[in-house]
Amino acid sequence: MFNSISNQASKLINLTKNKQRVSKTKLLTITSGKGGVGKSTFTGNMAYLLSSRGFKVAIIDADIGLANMQVLFDMKPKYTLFDYIEGKVTIDEVLLKTPYKNISLVAGKSGYQYSNHSNSFVFARIVDDIISLNEYDIVLVDTGAGLNEYVKEFLSISNNILAVTTTDPSALTDLYALIKMLSKDKEQLMLCFNHTKNHQIGNTISNSLINLAKKNRLNDNFMVKYIGNVSTSANISTTGRLRKLFSYEFKNDDSTKQLQAIIDTLLKNIK
Ligand SMILES: Nc1ncnc2c1ncn2[C@@H]1O[C@H](COP(=O)(O)OP(=O)(O)OP(=O)(O)O)[C@@H](O)[C@H]1O
Ligand SMILES: [Mg+2]
């Protein structure tokens, strides 16, 4: 029963996937191949820096089953994405106010057994519902690591994707797998490097990836755009442990300035 309803809904969603959105809300999905590279740290702090520039931001913790964005915002969420999916709360109720002005969070839930909702589109539906509110300037979707069907679904509905990576060979191997997949039907991937002190290193590695993509004859129209780097910083790990945002606590830190520069370039590229 649930499956047949899901199949019908899935078809409808596919039909509407490519339709022009009229909302002012931009969508940015943050992803990576490898885990632990700094996606959630970037997402939370980018949200704060965007809000301090006057944007109204919603974050969706789309790391199905391993949610941790509420930790970064030091919140004990009353409702989670799953309450919304299960129809227990409205979209306004599930968009929780964070301690930071103009940032709302749709929290995830750690340890959630999502086999009840085997269709990934059920989760991604919330993105369109938030965009339809036309209330937020930007929605940041923090995905989990890897390329499971949930991550793929959130990527498939997003026209702005930011990959976070490190220079670690295994992270770069996973990143290339992501590039390969996205090149099939996306126009571009924005790329930033974490734990990388030297801006030029990110640029050089990005160019190598682009050359590899050319050599392997991936879609010519697909662009990988390097948008900056963040160094390793003790302030980032300490604030993370203390459930605080480094960009708020250390406004003049190099890492905050590096993330600001990433946002400058991101805002020029976002569609
Ligand atoms: N530039 C940095 N300097 C120091 N510590 C960092 C930096 N970036 C992230 N960290 C720390 O690394 C850890 C992993 O970061 P984070 O949780 O953001 O990664 P993630 O990609 O979201 O992981 P997952 O794939 O598990 O979701 C955290 O403890 C965070 O504080
Ligand atoms: Mg994370």
mmCIF file of C-alpha atoms and ligand atoms in Angstrom:
data_model
loop_
_atom_site.group_PDB
_atom_site.id
_atom_site.type_symbol
_atom_site.label_atom_id
_atom_site.label_comp_id
_atom_site.label_asym_id
_atom_site.label_seq_id
_atom_site.Cartn_x
_atom_site.Cartn_y
_atom_site.Cartn_z
ATOM 1 C CA MET A 1 0.000 0.000 0.000
ATOM 2 C CA PHE A 2 2.623 2.486 1.100
ATOM 3 C CA ASN A 3 4.784 1.431 -1.831
ATOM 4 C CA SER A 4 2.118 2.023 -4.444
ATOM 5 C CA ILE A 5 1.319 5.470 -3.008
ATOM 6 C CA SER A 6 5.045 6.180 -2.904
ATOM 7 C CA ASN A 7 5.471 5.157 -6.525
ATOM 8 C CA GLN A 8 2.732 7.501 -7.664
ATOM 9 C CA ALA A 9 4.111 10.342 -5.577
ATOM 10 C CA SER A 10 7.582 9.602 -6.886
ATOM 11 C CA LYS A 11 6.369 10.001 -10.479
ATOM 12 C CA LEU A 12 4.694 13.292 -9.613
ATOM 13 C CA ILE A 13 7.844 14.553 -7.952
ATOM 14 C CA ASN A 14 9.930 13.598 -10.984
ATOM 15 C CA LEU A 15 7.518 15.507 -13.192
ATOM 16 C CA THR A 16 7.868 18.644 -11.104
ATOM 17 C CA LYS A 17 11.594 18.320 -10.386
ATOM 18 C CA ASN A 18 12.750 20.454 -13.279
ATOM 19 C CA LYS A 19 10.022 23.039 -13.187
ATOM 20 C CA GLN A 20 11.086 26.636 -12.754
ATOM 21 C CA ARG A 21 10.964 27.741 -9.123
ATOM 22 C CA VAL A 22 9.367 31.103 -8.554
ATOM 23 C CA SER A 23 10.463 31.445 -4.947
ATOM 24 C CA LYS A 24 13.232 33.854 -3.991
ATOM 25 C CA THR A 25 14.812 31.048 -1.962
ATOM 26 C CA LYS A 26 18.137 29.675 -3.218
ATOM 27 C CA LEU A 27 19.116 26.117 -2.458
ATOM 28 C CA LEU A 28 22.659 25.020 -1.643
ATOM 29 C CA THR A 29 23.500 21.410 -0.860
ATOM 30 C CA ILE A 30 26.736 20.713 0.983
ATOM 31 C CA THR A 31 28.270 17.334 0.377
ATOM 32 C CA SER A 32 31.504 15.348 0.211
ATOM 33 C CA GLY A 33 32.528 11.885 -0.766
ATOM 34 C CA LYS A 34 34.475 11.070 2.375
ATOM 35 C CA GLY A 35 33.067 11.553 5.877
ATOM 36 C CA GLY A 36 34.460 13.810 8.586
ATOM 37 C CA VAL A 37 35.914 16.424 6.232
ATOM 38 C CA GLY A 38 34.002 19.347 7.757
ATOM 39 C CA LYS A 39 30.622 19.535 5.964
ATOM 40 C CA SER A 40 28.549 20.207 9.063
ATOM 41 C CA THR A 41 31.099 22.662 10.472
ATOM 42 C CA PHE A 42 31.041 24.567 7.170
ATOM 43 C CA THR A 43 27.242 24.443 6.915
ATOM 44 C CA GLY A 44 26.631 25.803 10.420
ATOM 45 C CA ASN A 45 29.230 28.521 10.156
ATOM 46 C CA MET A 46 28.253 29.515 6.638
ATOM 47 C CA ALA A 47 24.703 29.881 7.917
ATOM 48 C CA TYR A 48 25.905 32.270 10.593
ATOM 49 C CA LEU A 49 28.077 34.308 8.212
ATOM 50 C CA LEU A 50 25.238 34.512 5.677
ATOM 51 C CA SER A 51 22.805 35.616 8.380
ATOM 52 C CA SER A 52 25.233 38.296 9.524
ATOM 53 C CA ARG A 53 25.151 39.653 5.968
ATOM 54 C CA GLY A 54 21.373 40.023 6.265
ATOM 55 C CA PHE A 55 20.222 36.756 4.701
ATOM 56 C CA LYS A 56 17.504 34.662 6.262
ATOM 57 C CA VAL A 57 18.760 31.083 6.363
ATOM 58 C CA ALA A 58 17.209 27.655 6.890
ATOM 59 C CA ILE A 59 19.390 24.600 7.465
ATOM 60 C CA ILE A 60 18.173 21.080 6.845
ATOM 61 C CA ASP A 61 20.146 18.374 8.601
ATOM 62 C CA ALA A 62 19.845 15.726 5.911
ATOM 63 C CA ASP A 63 22.371 13.368 7.426
ATOM 64 C CA ILE A 64 19.699 10.690 7.753
ATOM 65 C CA GLY A 65 20.263 8.714 10.933
ATOM 66 C CA LEU A 66 23.441 10.513 12.083
ATOM 67 C CA ALA A 67 22.234 14.019 12.721
ATOM 68 C CA ASN A 68 24.545 16.433 14.524
ATOM 69 C CA MET A 69 23.635 19.939 13.458
ATOM 70 C CA GLN A 70 21.644 20.442 16.660
ATOM 71 C CA VAL A 71 24.849 19.799 18.598
ATOM 72 C CA LEU A 72 26.638 22.578 16.756
ATOM 73 C CA PHE A 73 23.726 24.902 17.552
ATOM 74 C CA ASP A 74 23.494 23.602 21.123
ATOM 75 C CA MET A 75 19.832 22.740 20.743
ATOM 76 C CA LYS A 76 17.592 19.978 22.012
ATOM 77 C CA PRO A 77 15.130 19.863 19.134
ATOM 78 C CA LYS A 78 11.473 19.569 19.995
ATOM 79 C CA TYR A 79 10.711 18.199 16.536
ATOM 80 C CA THR A 80 12.798 16.642 13.813
ATOM 81 C CA LEU A 81 12.576 16.142 10.080
ATOM 82 C CA PHE A 82 10.994 12.772 10.806
ATOM 83 C CA ASP A 83 8.058 14.299 12.664
ATOM 84 C CA TYR A 84 7.387 16.320 9.533
ATOM 85 C CA ILE A 85 7.769 13.333 7.230
ATOM 86 C CA GLU A 86 5.366 11.382 9.431
ATOM 87 C CA GLY A 87 2.854 14.227 9.245
ATOM 88 C CA LYS A 88 2.975 14.989 12.984
ATOM 89 C CA VAL A 89 3.978 18.644 12.628
ATOM 90 C CA THR A 90 3.641 21.428 10.063
ATOM 91 C CA ILE A 91 6.459 22.967 8.080
ATOM 92 C CA ASP A 92 6.427 26.036 10.357
ATOM 93 C CA GLU A 93 6.671 23.841 13.450
ATOM 94 C CA VAL A 94 9.582 21.794 12.151
ATOM 95 C CA LEU A 95 11.602 24.900 11.261
ATOM 96 C CA LEU A 96 13.105 25.502 14.708
ATOM 97 C CA LYS A 97 14.576 28.835 15.711
ATOM 98 C CA THR A 98 18.271 28.522 16.565
ATOM 99 C CA PRO A 99 20.007 30.745 19.151
ATOM 100 C CA TYR A 100 21.264 32.810 16.192
ATOM 101 C CA LYS A 101 19.089 35.493 14.632
ATOM 102 C CA ASN A 102 17.626 34.612 11.228
ATOM 103 C CA ILE A 103 18.771 30.996 11.245
ATOM 104 C CA SER A 104 16.224 28.178 11.452
ATOM 105 C CA LEU A 105 17.026 24.500 11.637
ATOM 106 C CA VAL A 106 15.207 21.389 10.554
ATOM 107 C CA ALA A 107 16.907 18.928 12.854
ATOM 108 C CA GLY A 108 17.658 15.327 12.090
ATOM 109 C CA LYS A 109 17.624 12.458 14.518
ATOM 110 C CA SER A 110 20.532 10.223 15.365
ATOM 111 C CA GLY A 111 20.031 6.501 15.266
ATOM 112 C CA TYR A 112 16.792 6.768 13.308
ATOM 113 C CA GLN A 113 15.777 3.553 11.585
ATOM 114 C CA TYR A 114 14.796 4.938 8.219
ATOM 115 C CA SER A 115 13.895 1.606 6.648
ATOM 116 C CA ASN A 116 10.240 2.563 7.289
ATOM 117 C CA HIS A 117 10.709 5.234 4.654
ATOM 118 C CA SER A 118 12.695 3.377 2.067
ATOM 119 C CA ASN A 119 11.950 5.982 -0.576
ATOM 120 C CA SER A 120 14.497 8.746 -0.405
ATOM 121 C CA PHE A 121 12.229 11.269 -2.147
ATOM 122 C CA VAL A 122 10.040 11.310 0.962
ATOM 123 C CA PHE A 123 12.853 13.059 2.833
ATOM 124 C CA ALA A 124 13.858 15.417 0.060
ATOM 125 C CA ARG A 125 10.275 16.676 -0.290
ATOM 126 C CA ILE A 126 10.849 19.041 2.612
ATOM 127 C CA VAL A 127 13.266 21.067 0.489
ATOM 128 C CA ASP A 128 10.547 22.054 -1.963
ATOM 129 C CA ASP A 129 8.141 22.703 0.883
ATOM 130 C CA ILE A 130 10.547 25.190 2.485
ATOM 131 C CA ILE A 131 11.303 26.843 -0.859
ATOM 132 C CA SER A 132 7.574 27.201 -1.468
ATOM 133 C CA LEU A 133 7.240 29.217 1.759
ATOM 134 C CA ASN A 134 9.243 31.947 -0.046
ATOM 135 C CA GLU A 135 10.391 33.124 3.379
ATOM 136 C CA TYR A 136 14.088 32.245 3.377
ATOM 137 C CA ASP A 137 16.839 33.678 1.218
ATOM 138 C CA ILE A 138 18.819 30.490 1.301
ATOM 139 C CA VAL A 139 18.348 26.874 2.330
ATOM 140 C CA LEU A 140 21.498 24.962 3.254
ATOM 141 C CA VAL A 141 21.204 21.208 3.109
ATOM 142 C CA ASP A 142 23.891 19.325 5.047
ATOM 143 C CA THR A 143 24.128 15.805 3.668
ATOM 144 C CA GLY A 144 25.723 12.748 5.179
ATOM 145 C CA ALA A 145 28.951 11.273 3.878
ATOM 146 C CA GLY A 146 29.122 8.968 0.897
ATOM 147 C CA LEU A 147 26.824 8.545 -2.042
ATOM 148 C CA ASN A 148 23.910 6.582 -0.662
ATOM 149 C CA GLU A 149 20.444 6.945 -2.170
ATOM 150 C CA TYR A 150 19.451 9.677 0.321
ATOM 151 C CA VAL A 151 22.450 11.820 -0.506
ATOM 152 C CA LYS A 152 21.838 11.207 -4.206
ATOM 153 C CA GLU A 153 18.223 12.325 -3.870
ATOM 154 C CA PHE A 154 19.163 15.599 -2.155
ATOM 155 C CA LEU A 155 21.826 16.174 -4.826
ATOM 156 C CA SER A 156 19.432 15.450 -7.654
ATOM 157 C CA ILE A 157 17.052 18.236 -6.628
ATOM 158 C CA SER A 158 19.779 20.848 -6.074
ATOM 159 C CA ASN A 159 21.195 23.146 -8.744
ATOM 160 C CA ASN A 160 23.844 24.528 -6.348
ATOM 161 C CA ILE A 161 26.165 21.951 -4.849
ATOM 162 C CA LEU A 162 29.209 22.628 -2.713
ATOM 163 C CA ALA A 163 31.646 19.790 -2.095
ATOM 164 C CA VAL A 164 33.952 19.995 0.904
ATOM 165 C CA THR A 165 37.147 17.993 0.709
ATOM 166 C CA THR A 166 40.593 17.698 2.203
ATOM 167 C CA THR A 167 43.773 16.968 0.275
ATOM 168 C CA ASP A 168 43.798 13.452 1.682
ATOM 169 C CA PRO A 169 44.095 10.950 -1.237
ATOM 170 C CA SER A 170 41.077 8.943 -0.109
ATOM 171 C CA ALA A 171 38.963 12.131 0.123
ATOM 172 C CA LEU A 172 40.077 13.077 -3.401
ATOM 173 C CA THR A 173 39.245 9.613 -4.738
ATOM 174 C CA ASP A 174 35.741 9.881 -3.274
ATOM 175 C CA LEU A 175 35.447 13.426 -4.606
ATOM 176 C CA TYR A 176 36.247 12.252 -8.110
ATOM 177 C CA ALA A 177 33.481 9.631 -7.855
ATOM 178 C CA LEU A 178 31.125 12.483 -6.920
ATOM 179 C CA ILE A 179 32.347 14.579 -9.879
ATOM 180 C CA LYS A 180 31.804 11.641 -12.202
ATOM 181 C CA MET A 181 28.247 11.197 -11.000
ATOM 182 C CA LEU A 182 27.305 14.881 -11.033
ATOM 183 C CA SER A 183 28.845 15.530 -14.452
ATOM 184 C CA LYS A 184 26.092 13.441 -16.018
ATOM 185 C CA ASP A 185 23.313 15.922 -15.365
ATOM 186 C CA LYS A 186 24.583 19.004 -13.499
ATOM 187 C CA GLU A 187 26.177 22.177 -14.802
ATOM 188 C CA GLN A 188 28.689 22.768 -12.071
ATOM 189 C CA LEU A 189 30.110 21.739 -8.737
ATOM 190 C CA MET A 190 31.592 24.281 -6.352
ATOM 191 C CA LEU A 191 34.547 22.926 -4.453
ATOM 192 C CA CYS A 192 36.300 24.053 -1.285
ATOM 193 C CA PHE A 193 39.177 22.577 0.672
ATOM 194 C CA ASN A 194 39.214 22.134 4.433
ATOM 195 C CA HIS A 195 42.347 21.588 6.527
ATOM 196 C CA THR A 196 44.247 23.323 3.735
ATOM 197 C CA LYS A 197 46.368 26.336 4.619
ATOM 198 C CA ASN A 198 47.506 27.286 1.168
ATOM 199 C CA HIS A 199 44.879 28.684 -1.216
ATOM 200 C CA GLN A 200 46.991 27.738 -4.229
ATOM 201 C CA ILE A 201 47.079 24.047 -3.286
ATOM 202 C CA GLY A 202 43.297 23.844 -3.589
ATOM 203 C CA ASN A 203 43.495 25.531 -6.959
ATOM 204 C CA THR A 204 46.186 23.163 -8.229
ATOM 205 C CA ILE A 205 44.323 20.060 -7.085
ATOM 206 C CA SER A 206 41.063 21.358 -8.576
ATOM 207 C CA ASN A 207 42.835 21.825 -11.919
ATOM 208 C CA SER A 208 44.221 18.287 -11.747
ATOM 209 C CA LEU A 209 40.702 16.967 -11.144
ATOM 210 C CA ILE A 210 39.398 19.000 -14.085
ATOM 211 C CA ASN A 211 42.173 17.613 -16.300
ATOM 212 C CA LEU A 212 41.430 14.085 -15.166
ATOM 213 C CA ALA A 213 37.759 14.640 -15.988
ATOM 214 C CA LYS A 214 38.742 15.851 -19.479
ATOM 215 C CA LYS A 215 41.046 12.890 -19.992
ATOM 216 C CA ASN A 216 38.236 10.526 -18.995
ATOM 217 C CA ARG A 217 35.873 12.384 -21.318
ATOM 218 C CA LEU A 218 33.347 13.391 -18.704
ATOM 219 C CA ASN A 219 30.699 15.851 -19.902
ATOM 220 C CA ASP A 220 32.477 18.934 -21.350
ATOM 221 C CA ASN A 221 29.771 21.313 -20.151
ATOM 222 C CA PHE A 222 30.214 20.375 -16.508
ATOM 223 C CA MET A 223 32.373 22.780 -14.528
ATOM 224 C CA VAL A 224 34.267 22.283 -11.289
ATOM 225 C CA LYS A 225 34.710 25.647 -9.635
ATOM 226 C CA TYR A 226 37.247 26.050 -6.853
ATOM 227 C CA ILE A 227 35.946 28.594 -4.356
ATOM 228 C CA GLY A 228 38.441 28.572 -1.490
ATOM 229 C CA ASN A 229 40.073 26.921 1.485
ATOM 230 C CA VAL A 230 39.984 26.832 5.283
ATOM 231 C CA SER A 231 43.056 26.006 7.375
ATOM 232 C CA THR A 232 43.131 23.607 10.277
ATOM 233 C CA SER A 233 42.384 25.663 13.370
ATOM 234 C CA ALA A 234 42.349 24.738 17.045
ATOM 235 C CA ASN A 235 39.549 27.296 17.462
ATOM 236 C CA ILE A 236 37.359 25.307 15.070
ATOM 237 C CA SER A 237 37.729 22.022 16.913
ATOM 238 C CA THR A 238 37.405 23.682 20.338
ATOM 239 C CA THR A 239 34.258 25.639 19.478
ATOM 240 C CA GLY A 240 32.794 22.509 17.872
ATOM 241 C CA ARG A 241 33.303 20.610 21.118
ATOM 242 C CA LEU A 242 31.774 23.479 23.107
ATOM 243 C CA ARG A 243 28.701 23.494 20.826
ATOM 244 C CA LYS A 244 29.514 26.914 19.455
ATOM 245 C CA LEU A 245 30.183 28.395 16.020
ATOM 246 C CA PHE A 246 33.782 29.456 15.417
ATOM 247 C CA SER A 247 32.781 32.216 12.991
ATOM 248 C CA TYR A 248 30.662 33.793 15.762
ATOM 249 C CA GLU A 249 33.180 33.334 18.580
ATOM 250 C CA PHE A 250 36.295 34.246 16.577
ATOM 251 C CA LYS A 251 35.200 36.840 14.079
ATOM 252 C CA ASN A 252 38.749 37.896 13.232
ATOM 253 C CA ASP A 253 40.295 34.449 13.064
ATOM 254 C CA ASP A 254 42.012 33.517 9.805
ATOM 255 C CA SER A 255 39.633 30.592 9.390
ATOM 256 C CA THR A 256 36.619 32.911 9.690
ATOM 257 C CA LYS A 257 38.116 35.218 7.072
ATOM 258 C CA GLN A 258 38.773 32.230 4.810
ATOM 259 C CA LEU A 259 35.143 31.121 5.155
ATOM 260 C CA GLN A 260 33.993 34.695 4.442
ATOM 261 C CA ALA A 261 36.027 34.610 1.219
ATOM 262 C CA ILE A 262 34.382 31.306 0.277
ATOM 263 C CA ILE A 263 30.981 32.904 0.792
ATOM 264 C CA ASP A 264 31.936 35.902 -1.379
ATOM 265 C CA THR A 265 32.717 33.577 -4.293
ATOM 266 C CA LEU A 266 29.785 31.319 -3.549
ATOM 267 C CA LEU A 267 27.323 34.214 -3.723
ATOM 268 C CA LYS A 268 28.676 35.135 -7.154
ATOM 269 C CA ASN A 269 28.135 31.593 -8.413
ATOM 270 C CA ILE A 270 24.868 30.566 -6.817
ATOM 271 C CA LYS A 271 21.832 30.245 -9.075
HETATM 272 N N1 LIG B 1 39.413 23.395 9.759
HETATM 273 C C1 LIG B 1 39.251 22.652 10.857
HETATM 274 N N2 LIG B 1 40.168 22.719 11.869
HETATM 275 C C2 LIG B 1 40.043 21.963 12.980
HETATM 276 N N3 LIG B 1 39.024 21.114 13.197
HETATM 277 C C3 LIG B 1 38.079 20.992 12.226
HETATM 278 C C4 LIG B 1 38.142 21.770 11.030
HETATM 279 N N4 LIG B 1 37.067 21.456 10.265
HETATM 280 C C5 LIG B 1 36.363 20.543 10.957
HETATM 281 N N5 LIG B 1 36.962 20.255 12.125
HETATM 282 C C6 LIG B 1 36.526 19.263 13.141
HETATM 283 O O1 LIG B 1 36.482 18.007 12.480
HETATM 284 C C7 LIG B 1 35.409 17.227 12.965
HETATM 285 C C8 LIG B 1 34.535 16.750 11.804
HETATM 286 O O2 LIG B 1 33.886 17.878 11.253
HETATM 287 P P1 LIG B 1 32.392 17.780 10.738
HETATM 288 O O3 LIG B 1 31.522 17.077 11.711
HETATM 289 O O4 LIG B 1 31.997 19.143 10.311
HETATM 290 O O5 LIG B 1 32.607 16.848 9.456
HETATM 291 P P2 LIG B 1 31.482 16.219 8.526
HETATM 292 O O6 LIG B 1 32.032 16.190 7.140
HETATM 293 O O7 LIG B 1 30.187 16.882 8.711
HETATM 294 O O8 LIG B 1 31.420 14.735 9.105
HETATM 295 P P3 LIG B 1 30.312 13.610 8.735
HETATM 296 O O9 LIG B 1 30.706 13.062 7.382
HETATM 297 O O10 LIG B 1 30.483 12.600 9.827
HETATM 298 O O11 LIG B 1 28.983 14.280 8.700
HETATM 299 C C9 LIG B 1 34.693 18.101 13.975
HETATM 300 O O12 LIG B 1 35.148 17.736 15.259
HETATM 301 C C10 LIG B 1 35.116 19.521 13.650
HETATM 302 O O13 LIG B 1 35.146 20.373 14.777
HETATM 303 MG MG MG B 2 28.290 16.094 9.203
#
